[in-house]
Coordinates of C-alpha atoms in Angstrom, one line a residue:
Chain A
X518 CA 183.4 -105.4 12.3
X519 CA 179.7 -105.7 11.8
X520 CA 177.7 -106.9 14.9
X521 CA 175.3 -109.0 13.3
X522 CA 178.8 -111.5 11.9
X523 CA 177.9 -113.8 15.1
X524 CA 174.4 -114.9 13.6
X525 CA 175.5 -116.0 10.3
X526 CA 175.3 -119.6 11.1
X527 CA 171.6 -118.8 12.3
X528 CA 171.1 -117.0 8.8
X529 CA 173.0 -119.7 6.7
X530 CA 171.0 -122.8 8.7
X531 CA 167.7 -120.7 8.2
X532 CA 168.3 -120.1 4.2
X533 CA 169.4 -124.2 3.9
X534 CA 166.2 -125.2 5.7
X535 CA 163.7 -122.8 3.9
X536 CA 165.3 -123.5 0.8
X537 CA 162.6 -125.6 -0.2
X538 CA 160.1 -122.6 -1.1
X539 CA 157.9 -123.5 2.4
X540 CA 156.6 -121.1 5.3
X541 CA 158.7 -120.1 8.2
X542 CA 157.4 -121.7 11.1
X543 CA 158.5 -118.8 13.1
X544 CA 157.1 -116.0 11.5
X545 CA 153.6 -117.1 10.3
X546 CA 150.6 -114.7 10.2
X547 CA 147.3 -115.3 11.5
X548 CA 145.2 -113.2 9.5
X549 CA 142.0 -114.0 11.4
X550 CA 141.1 -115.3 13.8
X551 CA 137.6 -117.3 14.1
X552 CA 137.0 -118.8 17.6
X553 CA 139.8 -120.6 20.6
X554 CA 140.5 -123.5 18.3
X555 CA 140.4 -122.0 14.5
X556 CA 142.1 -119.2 12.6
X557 CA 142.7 -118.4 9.2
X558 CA 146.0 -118.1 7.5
X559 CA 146.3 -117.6 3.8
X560 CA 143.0 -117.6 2.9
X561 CA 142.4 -121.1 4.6
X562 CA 140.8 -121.9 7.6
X563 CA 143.2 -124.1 10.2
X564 CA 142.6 -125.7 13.7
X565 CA 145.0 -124.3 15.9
X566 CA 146.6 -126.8 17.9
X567 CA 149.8 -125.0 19.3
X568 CA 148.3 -121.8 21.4
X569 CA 148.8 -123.0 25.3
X570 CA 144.9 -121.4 25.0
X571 CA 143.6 -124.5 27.6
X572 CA 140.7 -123.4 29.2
X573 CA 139.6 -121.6 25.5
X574 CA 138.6 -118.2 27.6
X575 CA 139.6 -116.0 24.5
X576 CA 136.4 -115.7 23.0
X577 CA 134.2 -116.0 26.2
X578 CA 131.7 -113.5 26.0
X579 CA 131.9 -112.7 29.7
X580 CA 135.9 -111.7 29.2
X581 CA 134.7 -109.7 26.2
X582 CA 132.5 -107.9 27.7
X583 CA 134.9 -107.1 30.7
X584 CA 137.5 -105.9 28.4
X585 CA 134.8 -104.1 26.1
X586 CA 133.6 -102.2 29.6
X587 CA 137.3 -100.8 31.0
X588 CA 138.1 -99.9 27.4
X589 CA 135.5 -97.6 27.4
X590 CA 135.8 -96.7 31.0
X591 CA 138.9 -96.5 31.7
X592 CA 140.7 -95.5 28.1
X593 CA 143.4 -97.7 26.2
X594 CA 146.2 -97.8 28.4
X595 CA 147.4 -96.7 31.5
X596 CA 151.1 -95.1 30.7
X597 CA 152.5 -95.4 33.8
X598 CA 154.2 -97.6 36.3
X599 CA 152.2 -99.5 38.4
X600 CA 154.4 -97.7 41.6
X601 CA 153.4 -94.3 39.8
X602 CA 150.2 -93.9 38.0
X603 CA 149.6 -97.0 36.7
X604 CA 147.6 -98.5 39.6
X605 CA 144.2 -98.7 38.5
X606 CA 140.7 -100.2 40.6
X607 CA 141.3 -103.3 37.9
X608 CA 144.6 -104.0 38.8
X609 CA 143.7 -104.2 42.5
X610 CA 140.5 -106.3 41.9
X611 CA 142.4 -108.4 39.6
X612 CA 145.2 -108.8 42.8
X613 CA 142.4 -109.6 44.9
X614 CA 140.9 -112.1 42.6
X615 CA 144.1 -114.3 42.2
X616 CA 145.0 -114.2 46.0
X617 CA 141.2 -115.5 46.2
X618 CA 141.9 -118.2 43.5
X619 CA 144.7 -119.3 45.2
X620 CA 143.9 -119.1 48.8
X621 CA 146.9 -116.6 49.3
X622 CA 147.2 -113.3 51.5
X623 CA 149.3 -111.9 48.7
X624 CA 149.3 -111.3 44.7
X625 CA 151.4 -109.2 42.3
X626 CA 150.7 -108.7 39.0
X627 CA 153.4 -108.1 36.3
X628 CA 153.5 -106.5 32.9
X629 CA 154.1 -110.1 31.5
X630 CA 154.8 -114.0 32.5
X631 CA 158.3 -113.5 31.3
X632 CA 158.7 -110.1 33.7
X633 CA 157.2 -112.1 36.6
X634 CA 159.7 -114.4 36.4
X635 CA 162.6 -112.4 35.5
X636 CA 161.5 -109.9 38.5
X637 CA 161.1 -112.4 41.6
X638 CA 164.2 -114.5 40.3
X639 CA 166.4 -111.4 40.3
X640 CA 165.2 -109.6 43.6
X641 CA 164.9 -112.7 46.1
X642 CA 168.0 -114.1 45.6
X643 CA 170.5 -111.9 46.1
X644 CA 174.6 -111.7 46.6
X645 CA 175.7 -114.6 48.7
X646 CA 172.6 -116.2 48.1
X647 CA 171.6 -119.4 45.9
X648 CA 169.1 -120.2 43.4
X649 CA 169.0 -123.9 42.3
X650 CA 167.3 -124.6 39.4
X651 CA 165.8 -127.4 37.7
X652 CA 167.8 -127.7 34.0
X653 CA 164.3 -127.6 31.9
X654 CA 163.5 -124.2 33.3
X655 CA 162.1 -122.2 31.3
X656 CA 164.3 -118.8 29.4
X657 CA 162.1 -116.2 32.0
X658 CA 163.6 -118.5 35.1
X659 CA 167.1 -118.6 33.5
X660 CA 167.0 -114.9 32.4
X661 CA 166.1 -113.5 36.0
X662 CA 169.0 -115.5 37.3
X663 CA 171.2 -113.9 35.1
X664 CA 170.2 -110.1 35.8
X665 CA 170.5 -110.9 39.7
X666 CA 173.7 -111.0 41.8
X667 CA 173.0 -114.8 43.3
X668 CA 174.9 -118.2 42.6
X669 CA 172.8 -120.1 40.2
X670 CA 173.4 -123.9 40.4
X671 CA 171.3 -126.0 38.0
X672 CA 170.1 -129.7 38.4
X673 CA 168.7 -132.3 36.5
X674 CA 165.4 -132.3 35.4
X675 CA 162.7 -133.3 38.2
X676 CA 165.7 -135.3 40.2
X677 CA 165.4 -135.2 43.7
X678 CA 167.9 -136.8 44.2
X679 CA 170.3 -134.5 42.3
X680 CA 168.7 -131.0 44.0
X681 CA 169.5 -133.3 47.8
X682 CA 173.0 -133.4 46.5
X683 CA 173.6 -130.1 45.4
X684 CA 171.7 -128.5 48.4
X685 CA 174.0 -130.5 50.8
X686 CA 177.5 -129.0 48.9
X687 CA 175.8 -125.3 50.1
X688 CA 177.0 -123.6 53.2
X689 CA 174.1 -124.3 55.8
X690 CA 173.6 -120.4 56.6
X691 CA 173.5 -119.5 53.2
X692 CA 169.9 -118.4 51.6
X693 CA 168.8 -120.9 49.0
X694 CA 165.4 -120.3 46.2
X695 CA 164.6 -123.2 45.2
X696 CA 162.9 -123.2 41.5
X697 CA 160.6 -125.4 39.6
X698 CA 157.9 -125.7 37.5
X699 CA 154.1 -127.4 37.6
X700 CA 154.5 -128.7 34.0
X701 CA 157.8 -128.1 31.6
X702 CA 156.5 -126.9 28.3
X703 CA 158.9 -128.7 25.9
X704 CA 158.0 -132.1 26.6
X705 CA 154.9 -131.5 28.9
X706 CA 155.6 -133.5 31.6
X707 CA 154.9 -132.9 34.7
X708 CA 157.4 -132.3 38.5
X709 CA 157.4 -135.1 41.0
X710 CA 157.0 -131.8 43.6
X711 CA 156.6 -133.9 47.0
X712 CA 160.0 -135.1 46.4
X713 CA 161.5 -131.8 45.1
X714 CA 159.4 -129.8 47.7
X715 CA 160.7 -132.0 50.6
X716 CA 164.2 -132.2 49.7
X717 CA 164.0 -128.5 49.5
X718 CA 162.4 -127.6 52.7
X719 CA 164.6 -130.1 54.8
X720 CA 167.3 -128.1 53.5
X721 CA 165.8 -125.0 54.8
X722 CA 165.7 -123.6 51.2
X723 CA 162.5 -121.3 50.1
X724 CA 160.2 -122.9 47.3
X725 CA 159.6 -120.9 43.8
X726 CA 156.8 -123.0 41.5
X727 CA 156.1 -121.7 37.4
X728 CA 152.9 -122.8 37.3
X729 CA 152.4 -121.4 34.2
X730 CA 151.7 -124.5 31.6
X731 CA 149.0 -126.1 34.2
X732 CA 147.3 -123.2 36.3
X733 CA 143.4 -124.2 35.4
X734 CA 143.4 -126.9 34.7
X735 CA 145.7 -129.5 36.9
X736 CA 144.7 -129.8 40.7
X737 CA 140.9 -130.0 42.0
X738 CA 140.6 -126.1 41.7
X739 CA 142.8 -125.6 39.2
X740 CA 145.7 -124.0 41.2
X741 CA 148.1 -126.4 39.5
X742 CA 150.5 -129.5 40.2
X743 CA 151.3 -127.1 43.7
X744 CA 148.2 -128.3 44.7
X745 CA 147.4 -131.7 43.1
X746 CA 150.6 -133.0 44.8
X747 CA 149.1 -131.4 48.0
X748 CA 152.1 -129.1 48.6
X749 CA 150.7 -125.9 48.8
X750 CA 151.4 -124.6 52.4
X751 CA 155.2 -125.5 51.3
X752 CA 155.8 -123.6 48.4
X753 CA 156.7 -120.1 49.2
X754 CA 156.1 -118.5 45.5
X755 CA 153.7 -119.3 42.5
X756 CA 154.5 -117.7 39.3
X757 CA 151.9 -117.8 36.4
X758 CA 150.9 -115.6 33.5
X759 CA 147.7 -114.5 32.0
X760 CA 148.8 -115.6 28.3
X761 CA 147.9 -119.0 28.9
X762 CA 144.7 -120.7 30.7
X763 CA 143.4 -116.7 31.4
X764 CA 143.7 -116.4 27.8
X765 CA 145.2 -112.7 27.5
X766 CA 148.9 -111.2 28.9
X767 CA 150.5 -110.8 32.1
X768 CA 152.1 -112.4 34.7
X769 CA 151.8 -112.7 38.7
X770 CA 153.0 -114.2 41.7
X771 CA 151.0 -114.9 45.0
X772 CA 152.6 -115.9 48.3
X773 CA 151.9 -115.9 51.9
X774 CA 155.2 -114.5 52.8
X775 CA 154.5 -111.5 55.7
X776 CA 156.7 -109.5 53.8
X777 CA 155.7 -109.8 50.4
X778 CA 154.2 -106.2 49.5
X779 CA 157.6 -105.2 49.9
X780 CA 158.9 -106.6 46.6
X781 CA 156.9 -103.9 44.9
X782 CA 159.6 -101.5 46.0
X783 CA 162.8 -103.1 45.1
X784 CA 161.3 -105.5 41.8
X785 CA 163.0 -103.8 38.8
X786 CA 161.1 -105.5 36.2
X787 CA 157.6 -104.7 38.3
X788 CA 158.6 -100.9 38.5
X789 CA 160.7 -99.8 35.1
X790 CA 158.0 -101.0 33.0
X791 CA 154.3 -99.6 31.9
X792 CA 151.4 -101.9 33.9
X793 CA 148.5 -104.0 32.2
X794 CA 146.4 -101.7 30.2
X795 CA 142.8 -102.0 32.0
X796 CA 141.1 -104.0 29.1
X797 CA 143.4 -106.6 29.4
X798 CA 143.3 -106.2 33.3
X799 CA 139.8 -106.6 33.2
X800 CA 139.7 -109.9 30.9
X801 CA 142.2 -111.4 32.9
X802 CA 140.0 -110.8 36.3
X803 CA 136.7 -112.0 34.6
X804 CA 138.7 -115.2 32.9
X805 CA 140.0 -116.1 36.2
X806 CA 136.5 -115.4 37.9
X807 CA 135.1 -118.3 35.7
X808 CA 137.9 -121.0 35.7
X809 CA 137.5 -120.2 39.2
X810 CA 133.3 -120.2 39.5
X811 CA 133.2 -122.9 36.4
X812 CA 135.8 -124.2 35.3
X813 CA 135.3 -128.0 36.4
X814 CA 133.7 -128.9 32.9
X815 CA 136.1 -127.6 30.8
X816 CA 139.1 -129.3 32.9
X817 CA 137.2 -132.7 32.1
X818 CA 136.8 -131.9 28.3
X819 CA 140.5 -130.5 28.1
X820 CA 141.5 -133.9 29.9
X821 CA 139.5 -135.8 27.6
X822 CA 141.5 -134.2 24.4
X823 CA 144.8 -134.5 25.6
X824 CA 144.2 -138.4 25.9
X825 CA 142.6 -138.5 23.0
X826 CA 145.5 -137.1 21.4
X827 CA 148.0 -138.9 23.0
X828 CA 146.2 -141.8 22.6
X829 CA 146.5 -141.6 18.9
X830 CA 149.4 -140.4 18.0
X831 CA 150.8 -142.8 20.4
X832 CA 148.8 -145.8 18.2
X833 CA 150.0 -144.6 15.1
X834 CA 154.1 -144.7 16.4
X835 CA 154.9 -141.6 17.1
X836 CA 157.3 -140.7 19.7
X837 CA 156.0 -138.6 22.5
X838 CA 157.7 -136.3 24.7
X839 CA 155.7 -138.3 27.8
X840 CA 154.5 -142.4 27.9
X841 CA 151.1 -141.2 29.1
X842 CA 149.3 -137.8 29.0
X843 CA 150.9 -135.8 31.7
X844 CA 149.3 -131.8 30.5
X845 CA 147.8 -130.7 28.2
X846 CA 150.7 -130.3 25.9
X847 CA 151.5 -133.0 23.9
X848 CA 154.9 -133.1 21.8
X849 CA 156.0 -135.3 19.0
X850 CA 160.0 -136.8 18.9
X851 CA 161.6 -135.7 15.8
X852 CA 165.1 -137.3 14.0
X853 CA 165.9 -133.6 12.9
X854 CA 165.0 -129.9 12.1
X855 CA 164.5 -130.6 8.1
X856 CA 161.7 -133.4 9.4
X857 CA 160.3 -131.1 11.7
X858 CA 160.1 -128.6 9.2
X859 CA 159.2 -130.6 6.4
X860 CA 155.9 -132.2 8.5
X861 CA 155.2 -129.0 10.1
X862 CA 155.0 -127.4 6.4
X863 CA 152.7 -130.5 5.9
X864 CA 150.2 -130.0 8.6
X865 CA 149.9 -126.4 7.6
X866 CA 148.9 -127.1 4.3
X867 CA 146.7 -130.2 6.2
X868 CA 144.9 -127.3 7.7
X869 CA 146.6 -127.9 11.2
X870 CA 149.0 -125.6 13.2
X871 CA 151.4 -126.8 15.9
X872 CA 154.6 -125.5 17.3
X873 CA 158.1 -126.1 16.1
X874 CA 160.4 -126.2 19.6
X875 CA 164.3 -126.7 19.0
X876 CA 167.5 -126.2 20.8
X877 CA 168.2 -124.9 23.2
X878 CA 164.6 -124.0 23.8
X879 CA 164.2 -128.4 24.1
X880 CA 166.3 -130.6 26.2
X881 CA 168.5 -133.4 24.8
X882 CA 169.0 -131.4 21.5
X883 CA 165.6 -132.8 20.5
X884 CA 163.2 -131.4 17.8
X885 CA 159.6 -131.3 18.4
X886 CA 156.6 -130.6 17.3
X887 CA 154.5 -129.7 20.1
X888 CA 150.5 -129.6 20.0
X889 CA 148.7 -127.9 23.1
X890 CA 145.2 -128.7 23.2
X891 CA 141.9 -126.9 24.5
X892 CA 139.0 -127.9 26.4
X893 CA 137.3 -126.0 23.6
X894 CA 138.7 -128.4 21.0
X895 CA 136.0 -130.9 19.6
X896 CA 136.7 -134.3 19.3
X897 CA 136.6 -134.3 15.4
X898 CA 139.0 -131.8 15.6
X899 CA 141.2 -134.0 17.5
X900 CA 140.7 -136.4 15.2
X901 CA 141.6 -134.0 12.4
X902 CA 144.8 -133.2 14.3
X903 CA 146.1 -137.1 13.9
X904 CA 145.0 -137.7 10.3
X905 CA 146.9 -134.3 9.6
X906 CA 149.9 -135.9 11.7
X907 CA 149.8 -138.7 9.9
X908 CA 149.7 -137.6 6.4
X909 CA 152.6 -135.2 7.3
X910 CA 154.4 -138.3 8.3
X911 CA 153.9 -139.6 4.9
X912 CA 155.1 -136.3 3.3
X913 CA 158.2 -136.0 5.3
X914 CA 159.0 -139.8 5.0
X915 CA 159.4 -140.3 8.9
X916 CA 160.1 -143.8 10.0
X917 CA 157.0 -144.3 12.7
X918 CA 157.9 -148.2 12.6
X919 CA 160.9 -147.4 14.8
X920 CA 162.1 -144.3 16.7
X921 CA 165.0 -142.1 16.7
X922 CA 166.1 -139.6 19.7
X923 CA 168.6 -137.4 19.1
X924 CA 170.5 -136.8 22.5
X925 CA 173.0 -134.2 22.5
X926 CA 175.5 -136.3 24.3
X927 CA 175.4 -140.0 24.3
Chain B
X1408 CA 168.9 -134.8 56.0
X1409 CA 169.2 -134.6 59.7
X1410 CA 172.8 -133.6 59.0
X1411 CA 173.7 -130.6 56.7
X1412 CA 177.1 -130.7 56.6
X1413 CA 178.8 -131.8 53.9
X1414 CA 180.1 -135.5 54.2
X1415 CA 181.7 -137.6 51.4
X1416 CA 183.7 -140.6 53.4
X1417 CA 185.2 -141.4 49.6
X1418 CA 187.4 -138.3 49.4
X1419 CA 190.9 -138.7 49.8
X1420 CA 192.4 -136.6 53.0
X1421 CA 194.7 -135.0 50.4
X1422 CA 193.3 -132.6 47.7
X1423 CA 194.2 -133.8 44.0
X1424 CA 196.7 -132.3 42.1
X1425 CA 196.5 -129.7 39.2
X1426 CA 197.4 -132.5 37.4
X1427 CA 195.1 -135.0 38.3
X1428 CA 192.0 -132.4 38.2
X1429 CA 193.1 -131.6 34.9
X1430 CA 193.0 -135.1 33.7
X1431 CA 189.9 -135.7 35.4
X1432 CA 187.8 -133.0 33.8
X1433 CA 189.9 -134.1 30.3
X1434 CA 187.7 -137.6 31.0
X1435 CA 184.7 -135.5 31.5
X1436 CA 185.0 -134.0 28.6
X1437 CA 185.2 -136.9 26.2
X1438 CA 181.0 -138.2 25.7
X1439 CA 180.8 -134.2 24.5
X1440 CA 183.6 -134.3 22.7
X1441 CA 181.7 -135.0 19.4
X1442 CA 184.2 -133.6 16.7
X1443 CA 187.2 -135.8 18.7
X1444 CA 189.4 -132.7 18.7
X1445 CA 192.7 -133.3 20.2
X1446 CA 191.8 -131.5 24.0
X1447 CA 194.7 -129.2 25.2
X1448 CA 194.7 -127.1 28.3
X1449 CA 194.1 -123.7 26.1
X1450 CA 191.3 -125.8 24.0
X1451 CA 187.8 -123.9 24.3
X1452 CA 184.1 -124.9 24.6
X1453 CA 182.6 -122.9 23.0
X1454 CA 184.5 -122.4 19.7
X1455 CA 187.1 -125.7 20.1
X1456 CA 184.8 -128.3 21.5
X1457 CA 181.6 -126.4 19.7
X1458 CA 179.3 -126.7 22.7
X1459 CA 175.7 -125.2 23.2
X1460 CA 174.8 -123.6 26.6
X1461 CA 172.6 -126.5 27.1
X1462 CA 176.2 -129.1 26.8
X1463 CA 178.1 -126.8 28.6
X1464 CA 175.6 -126.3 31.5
X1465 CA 175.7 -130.6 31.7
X1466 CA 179.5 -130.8 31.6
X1467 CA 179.6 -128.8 34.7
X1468 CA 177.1 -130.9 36.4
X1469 CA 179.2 -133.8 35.7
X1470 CA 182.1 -131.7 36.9
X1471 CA 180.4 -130.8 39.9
X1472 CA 179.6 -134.7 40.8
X1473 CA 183.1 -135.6 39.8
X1474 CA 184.6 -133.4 42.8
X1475 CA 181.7 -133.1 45.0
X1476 CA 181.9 -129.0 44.5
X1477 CA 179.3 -126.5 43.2
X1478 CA 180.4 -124.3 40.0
X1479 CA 177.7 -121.9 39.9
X1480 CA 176.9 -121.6 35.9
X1481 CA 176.8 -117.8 36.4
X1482 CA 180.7 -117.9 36.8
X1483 CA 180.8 -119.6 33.4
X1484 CA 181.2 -116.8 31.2
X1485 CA 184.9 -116.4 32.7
X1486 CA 185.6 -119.8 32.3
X1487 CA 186.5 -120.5 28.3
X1488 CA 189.1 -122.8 28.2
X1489 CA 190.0 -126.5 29.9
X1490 CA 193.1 -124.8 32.0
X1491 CA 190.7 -122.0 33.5
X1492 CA 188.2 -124.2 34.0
X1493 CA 190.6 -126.6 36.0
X1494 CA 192.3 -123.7 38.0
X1495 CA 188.4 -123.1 39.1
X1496 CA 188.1 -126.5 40.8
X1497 CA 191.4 -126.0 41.7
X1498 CA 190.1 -123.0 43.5
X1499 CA 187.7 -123.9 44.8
X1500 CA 188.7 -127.7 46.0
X1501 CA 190.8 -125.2 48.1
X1502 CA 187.9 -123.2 49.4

């Protein structure tokens, strides 16, 4: 019996779909790349509109430098556990500079956004206890439920309503983690999380936010939808990653909790695993440093793209994942996979790059092609984005007079 | 939510049958069933019914609403066929 006989389908449906002679949207190269908002892929240049790079720290100088000075100082890589050797100066400073960002007592920094997740998801919640989880969680959130030992009940999406019910089938005594997210990164909309966050807390439950897809740009300081719904001294846990807004890799979580520190003892995914290397340490604390110090610009000009963007594409009949810009991510309604394919192919060759998302990574069995902008994205590249859109439209023959969803099950 | 505990005035004093829960989660099933297979007690999800995680993880909501219970989705991987799945409420309607 060979193992791999349970991913034929996947192989068959990949082979029918690339039949065509076109690139694999999930294995394309970049073979340079220029600035936050270009690259080049075979031999052409393309705007990269798919890279959840928001704040466009990549290629701040600042953050270069930072990463060019522990490189040298401090060597490649650390090759240790962050509970064994693999605490360096950086990775406290860079503790100390989230705690300071978010106006917490307490920071831990993982390896990766995914290991954040997967670690405080599996070591909070534990036997006996519950984790409730909105359905449009992302893989990390569903992942760490799975490696830990507690019951994991799911609702549906951003319904308060639904969490209040579930909550109230729970024994009263039991422990309960609540766990939600700022901005869901299929459809980029965004959590009603006064409603979530009170239904929660009158049931005595802890609060668990992934603010991951709007940490820099959503809130007055950029803390996220935690703090432009003003809910911050009622969520227990903020997750977030580095590979986003910061603009290199990691994950963290900060909290107030009085015992926090001690998760750094009994969180697999924090100890079993090599820490940050300091270069990307270092990045990470300058990046923050400047959303931080002066950012306030660049949340206006990312603002500015996304309706821009939305705008458009929403004149032109395309059906968007949200009625009004919600984030900075901004995802187009597709009838099938072979459209999706088919257009994405088309803005490729359009000089345009956006993300294909499919099930079950997307809710409702939808495809999408989903564009995440940057503040460092000029308006006539915006404007490139929608004439790309539009002409891949044209390509793929897609029907923008009317719309079609494809729900799982209507 | 000044009151935690668990109050549904609609519930009948007396638990439903093994019948009856079958039948109900047989109704539930239908909007999924997309291939209109003929549902048994030993038909599957998965393989039978061809559900995704993403359908299965909403028929249990509805199941969950249907009898007022919580089926925590981490006990799903023990649960493949209609019968087992009905034995679970069954179970746990019992508490």
């Amino acid at each position: 019996m060979d193992l791999f006989s349970k991913f034929d389908d996947l192989i068959a449906e990949r082979a029918a779909v690339l039949g065509n002679g076109g690139a694999d949207p999930f294995e394309l190269v970049m073979d340079e790349v220029v600035s936050a908002t270009e690259a080049v892929v075979d031999g052409r240049p393309i705007i990269l509109a798919g890279t959840y790079n928001y704040m466009g720290m990549t290629f701040d100088p600042d953050v270069i430098a930072a990463g060019h000075d522990a490189l040298d100082r401090f060597g490649s890589g650390t090759t240790g556990s962050r509970v064994l050797n693999g605490t360096y100066a950086g990775h406290k400073l860079l503790e100390q500079r989230l705690a300071d960002f978010y106006g917490t007592a307490h920071a831990m920094v993982f390896s990766t956004g995914y290991q954040a997740n997967l670690g405080i998801c599996s070591t909070l919640a534990g036997k006996g206890d519950y984790i409730l989880l909105d359905a449009d969680c992302h893989a990390s959130i569903y992942d760490g439920c799975a490696m830990g030992s507690a019951d994991i009940v799911r609702f549906r999406h951003n319904n308060a309503e639904d969490l209040a019910r579930r909550l109230r089938r729970l024994p009263a005594e039991a422990g309960k983690l609540v766990v939600l997210e700022g901005v869901y990164s299929m459809l980029g909309d965004r959590a009603p999380l006064a409603d979530l966050v009170r239904v929660a807390k009158d049931a005595g439950a802890m609060v668990l936010v992934d603010e991951a897809h709007a940490m820099g740009f959503i809130g007055e300081r950029g803390r996220g939808v935690t703090e432009a719904e003003g809910v911050e001294d009622q969520v227990d846990f903020i997750v977030g990653t580095f590979s986003k807004s910061v603009g290199t890799v990691g994950g963290y979580c900060v909290s107030n909790h009085p015992k926090f520190e001690v998760l750094r003892l009994v969180c697999r995914p924090y100890m079993f695993t090599a820490s940050l290397p300091p270069s990307v340490v270092a990045t990470a604390a300058e990046s923050i440093r400047l959303i931080q110090t002066r950012g306030a610009d660049k949340r206006q000009q990312l603002w500015d793209n996304s309706r821009r963007l939305h705008g458009a594409l929403s004149a032109a009949g395309f059906q968007l994942g949200t009625e009004r810009p919600e984030s900075a991510i901004i995802a187009v309604v597709l009838p099938d996979l072979e459209t999706a394919i088919a257009m994405w192919q088309a803005l490729l060759d359009a000089g345009v790059y956006v993300n294909v998302a499919r099930p079950p990574a997307t809710p409702f069995g939808m495809v999408l092609l989903r564009c995440s902008l940057c503040a460092a994205h000029r308006p006539d590249q915006i404007d490139a984005i929608v004439a790309a859109f539009l002409h891949a439209a044209e390509a793929a023959k897609l029907d923008l007079s009317g719309t079609r969803r494809a729900d799982a099950a209507e | 939510m000044s009151d935690p505990t668990p109050t549904s005035p609609d519930t009948p004093a007396a638990p439903p049958t093994a019948d009856e829960i079958y039948r109900r989660i047989c109704a539930l099933i239908e909007p999924f069933n997309k291939k209109g297979v003929a549902v048994t007690p030993q038909t599957t999800f998965a393989g039978d019914l061809d559900l995704d995680s993403l359908n299965v993880m909403d028929l249990v909501a509805a199941i969950e609403d249907e009898f007022d219970i919580i089926l925590p989705i981490n006990r799903l991987p023990d649960l493949e066929t209609v019968q087992q799945v009905a034995d679970e409420v069954a179970s746990i309607l019992k508490g």
